[in-house]
PDB file of C-alpha atoms in Angstrom:
ATOM      1  CA  UNK A   1       0.062   0.031   0.035  1.00  0.00           C
ATOM      2  CA  UNK A   2       1.144   3.600  -1.107  1.00  0.00           C
ATOM      3  CA  UNK A   3       2.104   5.920   1.913  1.00  0.00           C
ATOM      4  CA  UNK A   4       0.218   9.053   2.245  1.00  0.00           C
ATOM      5  CA  UNK A   5       1.945  12.394   1.824  1.00  0.00           C
ATOM      6  CA  UNK A   6       2.207  12.974   5.510  1.00  0.00           C
ATOM      7  CA  UNK A   7       3.719   9.492   6.263  1.00  0.00           C
ATOM      8  CA  UNK A   8       6.244   9.890   3.504  1.00  0.00           C
ATOM      9  CA  UNK A   9       7.189  13.341   4.722  1.00  0.00           C
ATOM     10  CA  UNK A  10       7.796  11.826   8.409  1.00  0.00           C
ATOM     11  CA  UNK A  11       9.615   8.925   7.117  1.00  0.00           C
ATOM     12  CA  UNK A  12      11.936  11.445   5.203  1.00  0.00           C
ATOM     13  CA  UNK A  13      12.282  13.511   8.399  1.00  0.00           C
ATOM     14  CA  UNK A  14      13.206  10.685  10.722  1.00  0.00           C
ATOM     15  CA  UNK A  15      15.880   9.531   8.125  1.00  0.00           C
ATOM     16  CA  UNK A  16      17.520  12.922   8.183  1.00  0.00           C
ATOM     17  CA  UNK A  17      17.418  13.524  11.875  1.00  0.00           C
ATOM     18  CA  UNK A  18      19.209  10.077  12.456  1.00  0.00           C
ATOM     19  CA  UNK A  19      22.270  11.399  10.791  1.00  0.00           C
ATOM     20  CA  UNK A  20      22.547  15.305  11.437  1.00  0.00           C
ATOM     21  CA  UNK A  21      21.974  17.114  14.383  1.00  0.00           C
ATOM     22  CA  UNK A  22      22.718  20.941  15.031  1.00  0.00           C
ATOM     23  CA  UNK A  23      23.975  22.831  18.042  1.00  0.00           C
ATOM     24  CA  UNK A  24      24.196  26.228  19.111  1.00  0.00           C
ATOM     25  CA  UNK A  25      27.533  27.029  17.337  1.00  0.00           C
ATOM     26  CA  UNK A  26      26.761  24.883  14.326  1.00  0.00           C
ATOM     27  CA  UNK A  27      22.930  24.575  13.668  1.00  0.00           C
ATOM     28  CA  UNK A  28      21.269  22.320  11.182  1.00  0.00           C
ATOM     29  CA  UNK A  29      20.041  24.090   8.112  1.00  0.00           C
ATOM     30  CA  UNK A  30      16.694  22.620   7.329  1.00  0.00           C
ATOM     31  CA  UNK A  31      15.241  23.395   3.738  1.00  0.00           C
ATOM     32  CA  UNK A  32      11.753  22.414   2.754  1.00  0.00           C
ATOM     33  CA  UNK A  33      10.536  23.058  -0.865  1.00  0.00           C
ATOM     34  CA  UNK A  34       6.961  22.737  -1.793  1.00  0.00           C
ATOM     35  CA  UNK A  35       5.802  23.237  -5.461  1.00  0.00           C
ATOM     36  CA  UNK A  36       5.094  27.014  -4.696  1.00  0.00           C
ATOM     37  CA  UNK A  37       7.368  28.043  -1.945  1.00  0.00           C
ATOM     38  CA  UNK A  38      10.731  27.327  -0.293  1.00  0.00           C
ATOM     39  CA  UNK A  39      11.275  27.532   3.488  1.00  0.00           C
ATOM     40  CA  UNK A  40      14.872  27.492   5.290  1.00  0.00           C
ATOM     41  CA  UNK A  41      15.562  27.188   9.021  1.00  0.00           C
ATOM     42  CA  UNK A  42      18.584  27.312  11.340  1.00  0.00           C
ATOM     43  CA  UNK A  43      17.878  25.006  14.255  1.00  0.00           C
ATOM     44  CA  UNK A  44      19.556  24.181  17.446  1.00  0.00           C
ATOM     45  CA  UNK A  45      18.548  20.594  17.943  1.00  0.00           C
ATOM     46  CA  UNK A  46      20.185  20.208  21.459  1.00  0.00           C
ATOM     47  CA  UNK A  47      17.898  23.097  22.939  1.00  0.00           C
ATOM     48  CA  UNK A  48      14.990  22.339  20.483  1.00  0.00           C
ATOM     49  CA  UNK A  49      14.798  25.995  19.203  1.00  0.00           C
ATOM     50  CA  UNK A  50      14.843  27.607  15.699  1.00  0.00           C
ATOM     51  CA  UNK A  51      17.481  30.185  15.599  1.00  0.00           C
ATOM     52  CA  UNK A  52      16.560  31.914  12.393  1.00  0.00           C
ATOM     53  CA  UNK A  53      13.894  31.297   9.489  1.00  0.00           C
ATOM     54  CA  UNK A  54      13.252  32.448   6.141  1.00  0.00           C
ATOM     55  CA  UNK A  55      10.722  31.752   3.435  1.00  0.00           C
ATOM     56  CA  UNK A  56       9.446  32.815   0.231  1.00  0.00           C
ATOM     57  CA  UNK A  57       6.203  33.755   1.720  1.00  0.00           C
ATOM     58  CA  UNK A  58       7.982  36.651   3.867  1.00  0.00           C
ATOM     59  CA  UNK A  59       6.996  40.241   3.209  1.00  0.00           C
ATOM     60  CA  UNK A  60      10.278  40.979   1.567  1.00  0.00           C
ATOM     61  CA  UNK A  61       9.487  38.412  -1.253  1.00  0.00           C
ATOM     62  CA  UNK A  62       5.808  38.903  -1.738  1.00  0.00           C
ATOM     63  CA  UNK A  63       6.499  41.647  -4.397  1.00  0.00           C
ATOM     64  CA  UNK A  64       9.414  39.380  -5.832  1.00  0.00           C
ATOM     65  CA  UNK A  65       8.808  38.229  -9.377  1.00  0.00           C
ATOM     66  CA  UNK A  66      11.024  35.728 -11.041  1.00  0.00           C
ATOM     67  CA  UNK A  67      11.605  32.062 -11.475  1.00  0.00           C
ATOM     68  CA  UNK A  68      11.621  29.604  -8.541  1.00  0.00           C
ATOM     69  CA  UNK A  69      15.391  29.650  -8.786  1.00  0.00           C
ATOM     70  CA  UNK A  70      15.748  33.422  -8.480  1.00  0.00           C
ATOM     71  CA  UNK A  71      13.247  33.483  -5.506  1.00  0.00           C
ATOM     72  CA  UNK A  72      15.297  30.515  -3.854  1.00  0.00           C
ATOM     73  CA  UNK A  73      18.412  32.385  -4.357  1.00  0.00           C
ATOM     74  CA  UNK A  74      17.048  35.418  -2.453  1.00  0.00           C
ATOM     75  CA  UNK A  75      15.725  33.281   0.555  1.00  0.00           C
ATOM     76  CA  UNK A  76      19.157  31.810   0.637  1.00  0.00           C
ATOM     77  CA  UNK A  77      20.768  35.379   0.795  1.00  0.00           C
ATOM     78  CA  UNK A  78      18.135  36.393   3.502  1.00  0.00           C
ATOM     79  CA  UNK A  79      18.918  33.279   5.769  1.00  0.00           C
ATOM     80  CA  UNK A  80      22.704  33.915   5.339  1.00  0.00           C
ATOM     81  CA  UNK A  81      22.250  37.474   6.473  1.00  0.00           C
ATOM     82  CA  UNK A  82      20.247  36.352   9.483  1.00  0.00           C
ATOM     83  CA  UNK A  83      22.941  33.985  10.375  1.00  0.00           C
ATOM     84  CA  UNK A  84      25.750  36.644  10.186  1.00  0.00           C
ATOM     85  CA  UNK A  85      23.574  38.924  12.362  1.00  0.00           C
ATOM     86  CA  UNK A  86      23.495  36.254  15.177  1.00  0.00           C
ATOM     87  CA  UNK A  87      27.177  35.344  14.516  1.00  0.00           C
ATOM     88  CA  UNK A  88      26.913  31.729  13.075  1.00  0.00           C
ATOM     89  CA  UNK A  89      29.669  31.215  10.540  1.00  0.00           C
ATOM     90  CA  UNK A  90      29.064  27.456   9.679  1.00  0.00           C
ATOM     91  CA  UNK A  91      25.983  25.197   9.544  1.00  0.00           C
ATOM     92  CA  UNK A  92      25.363  21.569   9.069  1.00  0.00           C
ATOM     93  CA  UNK A  93      23.133  21.052   5.970  1.00  0.00           C
ATOM     94  CA  UNK A  94      20.689  18.245   6.638  1.00  0.00           C
ATOM     95  CA  UNK A  95      20.745  16.488   3.218  1.00  0.00           C
TER      96      UNK A  95
END
């Protein structure tokens, strides 16, 4: 029997979280991409908090027109700027 969309997503999440974990000095960069939007988070798994987040649904990108690649580039630059403001130099990409 085929898995539902949520079950498949949970299975992917568990597989990723087995391998990578983030700390306060080196947080985990979690990226979720739907068909329309893209989301990025810096997560400290030890304390269970999100340090910074950015998505294509933010006010900054609501007027942005362009391809998905261009908007994803803008989201990446935004999360990098937020990381710099909280003095984070390196991240652990969870893929």
